Amino acid sequence: MTEFELKFEIPPAQLKGVAAAILEGKATRQRLQASYFDTADGALAAHGIALRLRKEGRRWVQTAKGPTADLHERLEHNVILTSQSAGVTPQLDLSRHRGTPVGKMIDKALGFKNDDTYPGLELLYTTDVQRITRQVSCGISVIEVALDMGRIFAEDRAQRVCELEFELKEGKPSDAAALARQWCATHGLWMSTISKSMKGQRLHKQCNFGDEVTATPPKYSRHASGQDMLTAVLQACLSQILPNMSELASGSNHPDHIHQLRVGIRRLRTALRELAALTKNVTKNLTSNVATNVNNDSTHGSIDAIDPKWEAALVQTFRALGTHRDQSHLALVLQPQLLAAGGPHMRLGNAENTPDPGNAVRAPEFQDALLGLVRFVHRETTKAVDRSGALKKAVSRRLQKLHRGALHDGKKFLALDEAQQHSVRKRLKRLRYVMEFVAPLFNARKVNDTTAALKPVQDALGLYNDELMALHAWRALTADDTRAWFGIGWLTAREQPNAKRCLKKIKTYAEIEPFWRG
């Protein structure tokens, strides 16, 4: 089976209100004591698999969970174990999951063959949680709302747990997202993809945060409808955004988390801007009745609609994180270069005026936009196959317009002012992202050739933009520190050569025949 679940962290000041809301209906209390296991080399965790024995009241349950393509859906297999004597913990047995989807995933992770013996497993961490649950109806669905409060233990270390989960028991994932959206708005919650098992693994390894998550290509059929393509693209964007957002919300200030979240937001904004209207028009014009079901509810409006308010929330968070990205670049890249050139060590930035990344991503408007998008990608659509080529033709026209506009201005790069040059860079980024989004519709080799050829252009434009940003930053420093003139001179001397390099790369790219013309 699979479970659809949305998990949220609770601000300490809101815990009392959340608990009171849970207890407004018929609620159930239960103590959950779980032990989590893995091989000595962490083979299961490396494949996103969690394996536990859990005492639920008086019964024991062995559970295996594994990932799916959807961040909010997991494979799950539960085995209720025979009664045990008081104080006796049952033995873990991996063969109990054999033949199930998650069992097959376990076998693959361990390299298990039918005639093999499963490797030994180690107890890594335990949890002791008090759970309060209540079932809530929303739309046509039943959702279990669960408040978990307790601790995770690994050797002599412990970590507090306080989270709210929305698990779909029957019905539609979009209803679960709609209900979670209401609770999030009322109680100031923020979404998190960091499960208890991930928290336990980190406590065991004594690390506070996970790795950054980079972009992955969307997966859909070559003959997918426009709506199916849009859903797959937005799902891929969220798969990059949500994990990096979760790390920042939990306290990380790491430049890689910030950078990858900004990339994810930029890709998402491109998809909403370039593909949403395009796919809607294609869907309307198809003759094979591929129109999506129109889902409305009086509280949240049409599920099939892109809310214009999402863009403002995405931009606000993107800009707040941009301040951190720029300061990191100045301190970690530009400052060492200037020091190597004989320049002085400068004090950069003002932490008091820098938005906190955690506050930025926990902002109610940003969280509401993300939940709205989660709800949108889990809407019900009428599955259809587009064999007419209408989507491919529409996408090709859009790519050609982006390509022509960016290169038309790009070929005049040296004559453009800074704002116009930055516009060229943004348009070429959008072109790159759209090419990646629509790749399944075209020949893979040709797509890869065209996108790879664009990388040197983006690298040159990125360097030029970063050094322009640094030049403005160093100019601002001169009011308090005249030593900043060294950096201004160094950066000014590089400005024109960098601009000429950009022009050269743009002209070279303009000579390449793009894949959508073939």
C-alpha positions as a Python dict, from the first residue, in 0.01 Angstrom:
ca = {
    (1, 'M'): (0, 0, 0),
    (2, 'T'): (95, 365, -20),
    (3, 'E'): (23, 643, 225),
    (4, 'F'): (-32, 1009, 139),
    (5, 'E'): (80, 1230, 423),
    (6, 'L'): (161, 1594, 481),
    (7, 'K'): (379, 1680, 781),
    (8, 'F'): (416, 2013, 958),
    (9, 'E'): (632, 2159, 1230),
    (10, 'I'): (457, 2352, 1508),
    (11, 'P'): (582, 2681, 1655),
    (12, 'P'): (611, 2637, 2035),
    (13, 'A'): (373, 2926, 2096),
    (14, 'Q'): (106, 2756, 1883),
    (15, 'L'): (121, 2409, 2042),
    (16, 'K'): (-153, 2478, 2295),
    (17, 'G'): (-388, 2599, 2020),
    (18, 'V'): (-311, 2299, 1797),
    (19, 'A'): (-375, 2056, 2082),
    (20, 'A'): (-705, 2227, 2163),
    (21, 'A'): (-811, 2207, 1798),
    (22, 'I'): (-735, 1833, 1786),
    (23, 'L'): (-947, 1777, 2096),
    (24, 'E'): (-1249, 1962, 1957),
    (25, 'G'): (-1373, 1634, 1810),
    (26, 'K'): (-1355, 1268, 1906),
    (27, 'A'): (-984, 1217, 1968),
    (28, 'T'): (-775, 914, 2054),
    (29, 'R'): (-458, 910, 2262),
    (30, 'Q'): (-186, 649, 2219),
    (31, 'R'): (174, 597, 2322),
    (32, 'L'): (403, 488, 2036),
    (33, 'Q'): (745, 342, 2117),
    (34, 'A'): (949, 256, 1809),
    (35, 'S'): (1293, 114, 1733),
    (36, 'Y'): (1454, 179, 1394),
    (37, 'F'): (1704, -55, 1229),
    (38, 'D'): (1953, -53, 942),
    (39, 'T'): (2266, -231, 825),
    (40, 'A'): (2601, -118, 961),
    (41, 'D'): (2672, 72, 640),
    (42, 'G'): (2328, 237, 627),
    (43, 'A'): (2214, 62, 307),
    (44, 'L'): (1844, 106, 378),
    (45, 'A'): (1866, 475, 466),
    (46, 'A'): (2075, 534, 153),
    (47, 'H'): (1774, 416, -50),
    (48, 'G'): (1524, 617, 154),
    (49, 'I'): (1390, 309, 337),
    (50, 'A'): (1284, 315, 702),
    (51, 'L'): (1242, -9, 899),
    (52, 'R'): (1094, -13, 1246),
    (53, 'L'): (939, -219, 1525),
    (54, 'R'): (676, -18, 1707),
    (55, 'K'): (475, -85, 2019),
    (56, 'E'): (133, 70, 1968),
    (57, 'G'): (-44, 48, 2299),
    (58, 'R'): (-28, -326, 2373),
    (59, 'R'): (44, -457, 2023),
    (60, 'W'): (363, -471, 1819),
    (61, 'V'): (382, -376, 1450),
    (62, 'Q'): (674, -419, 1210),
    (63, 'T'): (672, -153, 938),
    (64, 'A'): (878, -86, 627),
    (65, 'K'): (845, 240, 435),
    (66, 'G'): (1003, 338, 104),
    (67, 'P'): (1004, 641, -126),
    (68, 'T'): (797, 705, -437),
    (69, 'A'): (824, 974, -704),
    (70, 'D'): (592, 1188, -489),
    (71, 'L'): (748, 1346, -179),
    (72, 'H'): (419, 1308, 8),
    (73, 'E'): (349, 948, -87),
    (74, 'R'): (539, 653, 56),
    (75, 'L'): (525, 281, 9),
    (76, 'E'): (425, 119, 336),
    (77, 'H'): (383, -237, 457),
    (78, 'N'): (272, -319, 811),
    (79, 'V'): (279, -658, 981),
    (80, 'I'): (93, -699, 1311),
    (81, 'L'): (298, -937, 1522),
    (82, 'T'): (172, -1211, 1750),
    (83, 'S'): (123, -1127, 2115),
    (84, 'Q'): (438, -1101, 2319),
    (85, 'S'): (498, -1160, 2686),
    (86, 'A'): (514, -847, 2896),
    (87, 'G'): (849, -675, 2861),
    (88, 'V'): (954, -890, 2562),
    (89, 'T'): (1045, -721, 2234),
    (90, 'P'): (976, -932, 1922),
    (91, 'Q'): (1251, -1016, 1674),
    (92, 'L'): (1274, -818, 1354),
    (93, 'D'): (1235, -1032, 1040),
    (94, 'L'): (1286, -877, 695),
    (95, 'S'): (1122, -1175, 525),
    (96, 'R'): (786, -1047, 653),
    (97, 'H'): (795, -783, 379),
    (98, 'R'): (909, -1014, 100),
    (99, 'G'): (708, -988, -221),
    (100, 'T'): (556, -648, -140),
    (101, 'P'): (659, -333, -333),
    (102, 'V'): (861, -202, -38),
    (103, 'G'): (997, -553, 24),
    (104, 'K'): (1133, -561, -330),
    (105, 'M'): (1291, -223, -267),
    (106, 'I'): (1457, -362, 47),
    (107, 'D'): (1592, -663, -144),
    (108, 'K'): (1737, -435, -410),
    (109, 'A'): (1897, -205, -153),
    (110, 'L'): (2060, -504, 22),
    (111, 'G'): (2149, -693, -297),
    (112, 'F'): (1940, -982, -166),
    (113, 'K'): (1884, -1296, -377),
    (114, 'N'): (1626, -1569, -310),
    (115, 'D'): (1882, -1810, -170),
    (116, 'D'): (2065, -1550, 38),
    (117, 'T'): (2041, -1477, 408),
    (118, 'Y'): (1946, -1125, 505),
    (119, 'P'): (2236, -930, 659),
    (120, 'G'): (2238, -843, 1025),
    (121, 'L'): (2069, -522, 1130),
    (122, 'E'): (2161, -277, 1403),
    (123, 'L'): (1937, -73, 1631),
    (124, 'L'): (2020, 289, 1549),
    (125, 'Y'): (1769, 501, 1735),
    (126, 'T'): (1435, 488, 1914),
    (127, 'T'): (1134, 714, 1950),
    (128, 'D'): (886, 761, 2233),
    (129, 'V'): (586, 962, 2122),
    (130, 'Q'): (246, 1051, 2261),
    (131, 'R'): (2, 1071, 1969),
    (132, 'I'): (-338, 1239, 1968),
    (133, 'T'): (-544, 1164, 1657),
    (134, 'R'): (-878, 1274, 1518),
    (135, 'Q'): (-1044, 1190, 1189),
    (136, 'V'): (-1175, 1487, 994),
    (137, 'S'): (-1396, 1498, 685),
    (138, 'C'): (-1297, 1736, 407),
    (139, 'G'): (-1463, 1732, 66),
    (140, 'I'): (-1527, 1368, -14),
    (141, 'S'): (-1232, 1252, 195),
    (142, 'V'): (-1144, 1136, 545),
    (143, 'I'): (-814, 1261, 683),
    (144, 'E'): (-648, 1159, 1007),
    (145, 'V'): (-496, 1456, 1188),
    (146, 'A'): (-224, 1343, 1429),
    (147, 'L'): (-35, 1548, 1687),
    (148, 'D'): (293, 1380, 1785),
    (149, 'M'): (486, 1497, 2089),
    (150, 'G'): (786, 1316, 2231),
    (151, 'R'): (1156, 1245, 2182),
    (152, 'I'): (1402, 1063, 1961),
    (153, 'F'): (1695, 886, 2129),
    (154, 'A'): (2030, 778, 1984),
    (155, 'E'): (2278, 648, 2239),
    (156, 'D'): (2311, 929, 2496),
    (157, 'R'): (2159, 1194, 2271),
    (158, 'A'): (1797, 1304, 2250),
    (159, 'Q'): (1589, 1537, 2035),
    (160, 'R'): (1241, 1676, 2090),
    (161, 'V'): (962, 1596, 1843),
    (162, 'C'): (654, 1813, 1801),
    (163, 'E'): (477, 1780, 1467),
    (164, 'L'): (135, 1759, 1307),
    (165, 'E'): (54, 1507, 1034),
    (166, 'F'): (-235, 1485, 790),
    (167, 'E'): (-274, 1131, 656),
    (168, 'L'): (-530, 1053, 388),
    (169, 'K'): (-742, 758, 498),
    (170, 'E'): (-983, 763, 207),
    (171, 'G'): (-1058, 1002, -76),
    (172, 'K'): (-842, 1253, -262),
    (173, 'P'): (-497, 1392, -180),
    (174, 'S'): (-617, 1737, -283),
    (175, 'D'): (-867, 1731, 4),
    (176, 'A'): (-589, 1648, 251),
    (177, 'A'): (-389, 1943, 116),
    (178, 'A'): (-694, 2170, 146),
    (179, 'L'): (-747, 2073, 510),
    (180, 'A'): (-379, 2115, 591),
    (181, 'R'): (-389, 2457, 430),
    (182, 'Q'): (-663, 2565, 672),
    (183, 'W'): (-469, 2445, 978),
    (184, 'C'): (-147, 2598, 849),
    (185, 'A'): (-311, 2939, 810),
    (186, 'T'): (-477, 2921, 1152),
    (187, 'H'): (-180, 2798, 1355),
    (188, 'G'): (127, 2929, 1169),
    (189, 'L'): (256, 2582, 1079),
    (190, 'W'): (519, 2513, 818),
    (191, 'M'): (554, 2212, 594),
    (192, 'S'): (848, 1975, 638),
    (193, 'T'): (979, 1676, 446),
    (194, 'I'): (1208, 1575, 735),
    (195, 'S'): (1049, 1259, 876),
    (196, 'K'): (1108, 1111, 1221),
    (197, 'S'): (1330, 846, 1064),
    (198, 'M'): (1541, 1115, 897),
    (199, 'K'): (1567, 1303, 1227),
    (200, 'G'): (1673, 980, 1396),
    (201, 'Q'): (1938, 908, 1132),
    (202, 'R'): (2082, 1256, 1177),
    (203, 'L'): (2083, 1222, 1554),
    (204, 'H'): (2261, 886, 1516),
    (205, 'K'): (2519, 1038, 1281),
    (206, 'Q'): (2544, 1357, 1488),
    (207, 'C'): (2466, 1585, 1196),
    (208, 'N'): (2207, 1861, 1209),
    (209, 'F'): (2105, 1892, 846),
    (210, 'G'): (2078, 1693, 526),
    (211, 'D'): (2241, 1754, 188),
    (212, 'E'): (2104, 2006, -57),
    (213, 'V'): (1862, 1871, -319),
    (214, 'T'): (1923, 1961, -683),
    (215, 'A'): (1680, 1972, -974),
    (216, 'T'): (1555, 1652, -1134),
    (217, 'P'): (1391, 1628, -1478),
    (218, 'P'): (1013, 1582, -1498),
    (219, 'K'): (889, 1242, -1612),
    (220, 'Y'): (592, 1206, -1844),
    (221, 'S'): (498, 1037, -2170),
    (222, 'R'): (589, 1177, -2512),
    (223, 'H'): (217, 1176, -2586),
    (224, 'A'): (110, 1331, -2256),
    (225, 'S'): (-159, 1596, -2250),
    (226, 'G'): (-70, 1953, -2163),
    (227, 'Q'): (-215, 1922, -1815),
    (228, 'D'): (-21, 1602, -1746),
    (229, 'M'): (300, 1772, -1860),
    (230, 'L'): (234, 2075, -1638),
    (231, 'T'): (161, 1852, -1339),
    (232, 'A'): (485, 1656, -1389),
    (233, 'V'): (689, 1976, -1424),
    (234, 'L'): (542, 2137, -1112),
    (235, 'Q'): (591, 1813, -920),
    (236, 'A'): (959, 1811, -1021),
    (237, 'C'): (997, 2173, -908),
    (238, 'L'): (840, 2099, -570),
    (239, 'S'): (1069, 1799, -529),
    (240, 'Q'): (1360, 2041, -527),
    (241, 'I'): (1194, 2324, -334),
    (242, 'L'): (1037, 2140, -40),
    (243, 'P'): (1344, 1952, 94),
    (244, 'N'): (1569, 2261, 76),
    (245, 'M'): (1295, 2475, 228),
    (246, 'S'): (1258, 2223, 511),
    (247, 'E'): (1629, 2243, 594),
    (248, 'L'): (1621, 2623, 611),
    (249, 'A'): (1301, 2618, 818),
    (250, 'S'): (1472, 2383, 1065),
    (251, 'G'): (1764, 2623, 1115),
    (252, 'S'): (2013, 2573, 833),
    (253, 'N'): (2184, 2880, 686),
    (254, 'H'): (2399, 2676, 447),
    (255, 'P'): (2464, 2852, 114),
    (256, 'D'): (2390, 2533, -80),
    (257, 'H'): (2041, 2499, 69),
    (258, 'I'): (1975, 2865, -6),
    (259, 'H'): (2111, 2840, -360),
    (260, 'Q'): (1917, 2526, -449),
    (261, 'L'): (1593, 2664, -305),
    (262, 'R'): (1636, 2980, -515),
    (263, 'V'): (1701, 2767, -825),
    (264, 'G'): (1388, 2565, -748),
    (265, 'I'): (1176, 2878, -702),
    (266, 'R'): (1311, 3026, -1025),
    (267, 'R'): (1228, 2707, -1213),
    (268, 'L'): (881, 2698, -1060),
    (269, 'R'): (811, 3058, -1156),
    (270, 'T'): (926, 2981, -1510),
    (271, 'A'): (690, 2683, -1529),
    (272, 'L'): (396, 2891, -1405),
    (273, 'R'): (477, 3176, -1642),
    (274, 'E'): (563, 2983, -1957),
    (275, 'L'): (367, 2659, -1938),
    (276, 'A'): (45, 2717, -1742),
    (277, 'A'): (-140, 2928, -2001),
    (278, 'L'): (17, 2738, -2290),
    (279, 'T'): (-99, 2397, -2168),
    (280, 'K'): (-444, 2532, -2083),
    (281, 'N'): (-492, 2658, -2438),
    (282, 'V'): (-365, 2333, -2589),
    (283, 'T'): (-605, 2134, -2371),
    (284, 'K'): (-900, 2346, -2487),
    (285, 'N'): (-809, 2296, -2853),
    (286, 'L'): (-761, 1920, -2848),
    (287, 'T'): (-1041, 1734, -3023),
    (288, 'S'): (-1004, 1418, -2814),
    (289, 'N'): (-1182, 1549, -2502),
    (290, 'V'): (-880, 1587, -2277),
    (291, 'A'): (-1024, 1872, -2070),
    (292, 'T'): (-960, 1840, -1701),
    (293, 'N'): (-1234, 1798, -1445),
    (294, 'V'): (-1329, 2134, -1300),
    (295, 'N'): (-1310, 2099, -923),
    (296, 'N'): (-1445, 2379, -713),
    (297, 'D'): (-1507, 2431, -346),
    (298, 'S'): (-1642, 2743, -185),
    (299, 'T'): (-1343, 2782, 45),
    (300, 'H'): (-1049, 2750, -190),
    (301, 'G'): (-1188, 2810, -541),
    (302, 'S'): (-1102, 2602, -844),
    (303, 'I'): (-841, 2334, -789),
    (304, 'D'): (-748, 2366, -1156),
    (305, 'A'): (-662, 2736, -1127),
    (306, 'I'): (-318, 2889, -1084),
    (307, 'D'): (-357, 3149, -810),
    (308, 'P'): (-189, 3480, -909),
    (309, 'K'): (-103, 3539, -540),
    (310, 'W'): (148, 3253, -551),
    (311, 'E'): (383, 3456, -770),
    (312, 'A'): (408, 3741, -518),
    (313, 'A'): (486, 3500, -233),
    (314, 'L'): (750, 3320, -440),
    (315, 'V'): (915, 3648, -540),
    (316, 'Q'): (923, 3775, -181),
    (317, 'T'): (1100, 3463, -54),
    (318, 'F'): (1332, 3449, -356),
    (319, 'R'): (1449, 3806, -294),
    (320, 'A'): (1496, 3756, 81),
    (321, 'L'): (1717, 3455, 13),
    (322, 'G'): (1897, 3647, -261),
    (323, 'T'): (2051, 3874, 1),
    (324, 'H'): (2216, 3571, 163),
    (325, 'R'): (2328, 3431, -170),
    (326, 'D'): (2495, 3761, -266),
    (327, 'Q'): (2671, 3795, 70),
    (328, 'S'): (2796, 3436, 49),
    (329, 'H'): (2935, 3501, -296),
    (330, 'L'): (3109, 3818, -184),
    (331, 'A'): (3261, 3652, 122),
    (332, 'L'): (3347, 3309, -19),
    (333, 'V'): (3435, 3387, -382),
    (334, 'L'): (3514, 3756, -441),
    (335, 'Q'): (3691, 3835, -115),
    (336, 'P'): (3949, 3552, -156),
    (337, 'Q'): (4014, 3664, -515),
    (338, 'L'): (4077, 4022, -404),
    (339, 'L'): (4302, 3906, -121),
    (340, 'A'): (4503, 3697, -369),
    (341, 'A'): (4538, 4006, -588),
    (342, 'G'): (4687, 4197, -294),
    (343, 'G'): (4376, 4372, -174),
    (344, 'P'): (4270, 4440, 187),
    (345, 'H'): (4037, 4226, 394),
    (346, 'M'): (3699, 4399, 400),
    (347, 'R'): (3412, 4366, 645),
    (348, 'L'): (3115, 4275, 428),
    (349, 'G'): (2744, 4307, 487),
    (350, 'N'): (2531, 4388, 787),
    (351, 'A'): (2377, 4086, 953),
    (352, 'E'): (2114, 4302, 1125),
    (353, 'N'): (1970, 4405, 787),
    (354, 'T'): (1977, 4055, 639),
    (355, 'P'): (1649, 3859, 639),
    (356, 'D'): (1664, 3535, 834),
    (357, 'P'): (1631, 3241, 589),
    (358, 'G'): (1418, 3044, 835),
    (359, 'N'): (1174, 3330, 880),
    (360, 'A'): (1162, 3383, 504),
    (361, 'V'): (1058, 3026, 426),
    (362, 'R'): (825, 2993, 726),
    (363, 'A'): (633, 3304, 616),
    (364, 'P'): (257, 3230, 596),
    (365, 'E'): (226, 3358, 238),
    (366, 'F'): (506, 3129, 116),
    (367, 'Q'): (370, 2827, 301),
    (368, 'D'): (22, 2891, 163),
    (369, 'A'): (158, 2915, -191),
    (370, 'L'): (343, 2585, -153),
    (371, 'L'): (35, 2410, -14),
    (372, 'G'): (-175, 2555, -293),
    (373, 'L'): (70, 2409, -543),
    (374, 'V'): (70, 2071, -366),
    (375, 'R'): (-308, 2071, -390),
    (376, 'F'): (-291, 2171, -757),
    (377, 'V'): (-53, 1891, -860),
    (378, 'H'): (-274, 1637, -683),
    (379, 'R'): (-595, 1751, -850),
    (380, 'E'): (-793, 1495, -1046),
    (381, 'T'): (-761, 1517, -1425),
    (382, 'T'): (-907, 1320, -1710),
    (383, 'K'): (-616, 1113, -1837),
    (384, 'A'): (-570, 1150, -2210),
    (385, 'V'): (-316, 1079, -2481),
    (386, 'D'): (-223, 1360, -2720),
    (387, 'R'): (-125, 1193, -3047),
    (388, 'S'): (-209, 1501, -3252),
    (389, 'G'): (123, 1670, -3171),
    (390, 'A'): (-63, 1984, -3061),
    (391, 'L'): (137, 2021, -2742),
    (392, 'K'): (470, 1970, -2915),
    (393, 'K'): (381, 2233, -3175),
    (394, 'A'): (271, 2485, -2913),
    (395, 'V'): (585, 2423, -2706),
    (396, 'S'): (803, 2465, -3016),
    (397, 'R'): (644, 2801, -3092),
    (398, 'R'): (704, 2918, -2737),
    (399, 'L'): (1066, 2801, -2739),
    (400, 'Q'): (1124, 2978, -3068),
    (401, 'K'): (983, 3305, -2930),
    (402, 'L'): (1202, 3286, -2619),
    (403, 'H'): (1506, 3193, -2828),
    (404, 'R'): (1455, 3470, -3082),
    (405, 'G'): (1389, 3741, -2822),
    (406, 'A'): (1686, 3653, -2601),
    (407, 'L'): (1933, 3632, -2888),
    (408, 'H'): (1801, 3946, -3059),
    (409, 'D'): (1889, 4152, -2753),
    (410, 'G'): (2189, 3939, -2661),
    (411, 'K'): (2366, 4021, -2987),
    (412, 'K'): (2359, 4388, -2878),
    (413, 'F'): (2493, 4304, -2533),
    (414, 'L'): (2767, 4570, -2522),
    (415, 'A'): (2519, 4846, -2609),
    (416, 'L'): (2268, 4750, -2340),
    (417, 'D'): (2245, 4906, -1996),
    (418, 'E'): (2278, 4686, -1686),
    (419, 'A'): (1904, 4627, -1650),
    (420, 'Q'): (1875, 4519, -2014),
    (421, 'Q'): (2179, 4292, -1983),
    (422, 'H'): (2025, 4132, -1674),
    (423, 'S'): (1704, 4082, -1870),
    (424, 'V'): (1896, 3889, -2136),
    (425, 'R'): (2038, 3664, -1866),
    (426, 'K'): (1694, 3598, -1716),
    (427, 'R'): (1541, 3522, -2054),
    (428, 'L'): (1815, 3273, -2139),
    (429, 'K'): (1760, 3107, -1801),
    (430, 'R'): (1391, 3076, -1877),
    (431, 'L'): (1479, 2930, -2215),
    (432, 'R'): (1705, 2674, -2048),
    (433, 'Y'): (1442, 2571, -1794),
    (434, 'V'): (1166, 2540, -2054),
    (435, 'M'): (1394, 2325, -2270),
    (436, 'E'): (1450, 2095, -1972),
    (437, 'F'): (1079, 2088, -1888),
    (438, 'V'): (966, 1984, -2238),
    (439, 'A'): (1256, 1747, -2311),
    (440, 'P'): (1041, 1427, -2304),
    (441, 'L'): (852, 1554, -2610),
    (442, 'F'): (1166, 1565, -2827),
    (443, 'N'): (1470, 1363, -2925),
    (444, 'A'): (1682, 1324, -2609),
    (445, 'R'): (2021, 1357, -2782),
    (446, 'K'): (1922, 1677, -2962),
    (447, 'V'): (1781, 1827, -2644),
    (448, 'N'): (2100, 1747, -2454),
    (449, 'D'): (2315, 1900, -2727),
    (450, 'T'): (2116, 2223, -2731),
    (451, 'T'): (2103, 2263, -2353),
    (452, 'A'): (2472, 2174, -2311),
    (453, 'A'): (2564, 2440, -2567),
    (454, 'L'): (2379, 2702, -2360),
    (455, 'K'): (2581, 2635, -2044),
    (456, 'P'): (2893, 2839, -2148),
    (457, 'V'): (2663, 3134, -2216),
    (458, 'Q'): (2504, 3108, -1874),
    (459, 'D'): (2842, 3071, -1706),
    (460, 'A'): (2974, 3385, -1873),
    (461, 'L'): (2658, 3583, -1792),
    (462, 'G'): (2662, 3455, -1433),
    (463, 'L'): (3019, 3569, -1377),
    (464, 'Y'): (2946, 3907, -1534),
    (465, 'N'): (2635, 3954, -1316),
    (466, 'D'): (2813, 3848, -996),
    (467, 'E'): (3099, 4088, -1051),
    (468, 'L'): (2861, 4372, -1130),
    (469, 'M'): (2682, 4299, -803),
    (470, 'A'): (3018, 4297, -624),
    (471, 'L'): (3116, 4626, -787),
    (472, 'H'): (2803, 4793, -652),
    (473, 'A'): (2867, 4641, -309),
    (474, 'W'): (3226, 4769, -299),
    (475, 'R'): (3116, 5115, -410),
    (476, 'A'): (2875, 5124, -116),
    (477, 'L'): (3164, 5042, 118),
    (478, 'T'): (3369, 5349, 23),
    (479, 'A'): (3160, 5573, 246),
    (480, 'D'): (3302, 5397, 554),
    (481, 'D'): (3625, 5245, 427),
    (482, 'T'): (3840, 5397, 153),
    (483, 'R'): (4023, 5066, 113),
    (484, 'A'): (3722, 4952, -90),
    (485, 'W'): (3865, 5147, -386),
    (486, 'F'): (4107, 4860, -445),
    (487, 'G'): (3816, 4626, -514),
    (488, 'I'): (3643, 4885, -730),
    (489, 'G'): (3952, 4921, -947),
    (490, 'W'): (4000, 4542, -976),
    (491, 'L'): (3636, 4477, -1066),
    (492, 'T'): (3611, 4774, -1305),
    (493, 'A'): (3914, 4649, -1498),
    (494, 'R'): (3735, 4315, -1550),
    (495, 'E'): (3395, 4455, -1645),
    (496, 'Q'): (3450, 4517, -2016),
    (497, 'P'): (3642, 4194, -2087),
    (498, 'N'): (3366, 4000, -1910),
    (499, 'A'): (3099, 4175, -2118),
    (500, 'K'): (3285, 4095, -2441),
    (501, 'R'): (3312, 3730, -2333),
    (502, 'C'): (2934, 3724, -2284),
    (503, 'L'): (2876, 3863, -2633),
    (504, 'K'): (3111, 3608, -2787),
    (505, 'K'): (2935, 3317, -2614),
    (506, 'I'): (2592, 3447, -2716),
    (507, 'K'): (2695, 3476, -3082),
    (508, 'T'): (2840, 3126, -3076),
    (509, 'Y'): (2518, 2988, -2933),
    (510, 'A'): (2312, 3174, -3194),
    (511, 'E'): (2476, 2964, -3467),
    (512, 'I'): (2347, 2635, -3323),
    (513, 'E'): (2033, 2482, -3474),
    (514, 'P'): (1796, 2421, -3178),
    (515, 'F'): (1626, 2085, -3133),
    (516, 'W'): (1268, 2209, -3180),
    (517, 'R'): (1339, 2302, -3543),
    (518, 'G'): (1457, 1954, -3634),
}
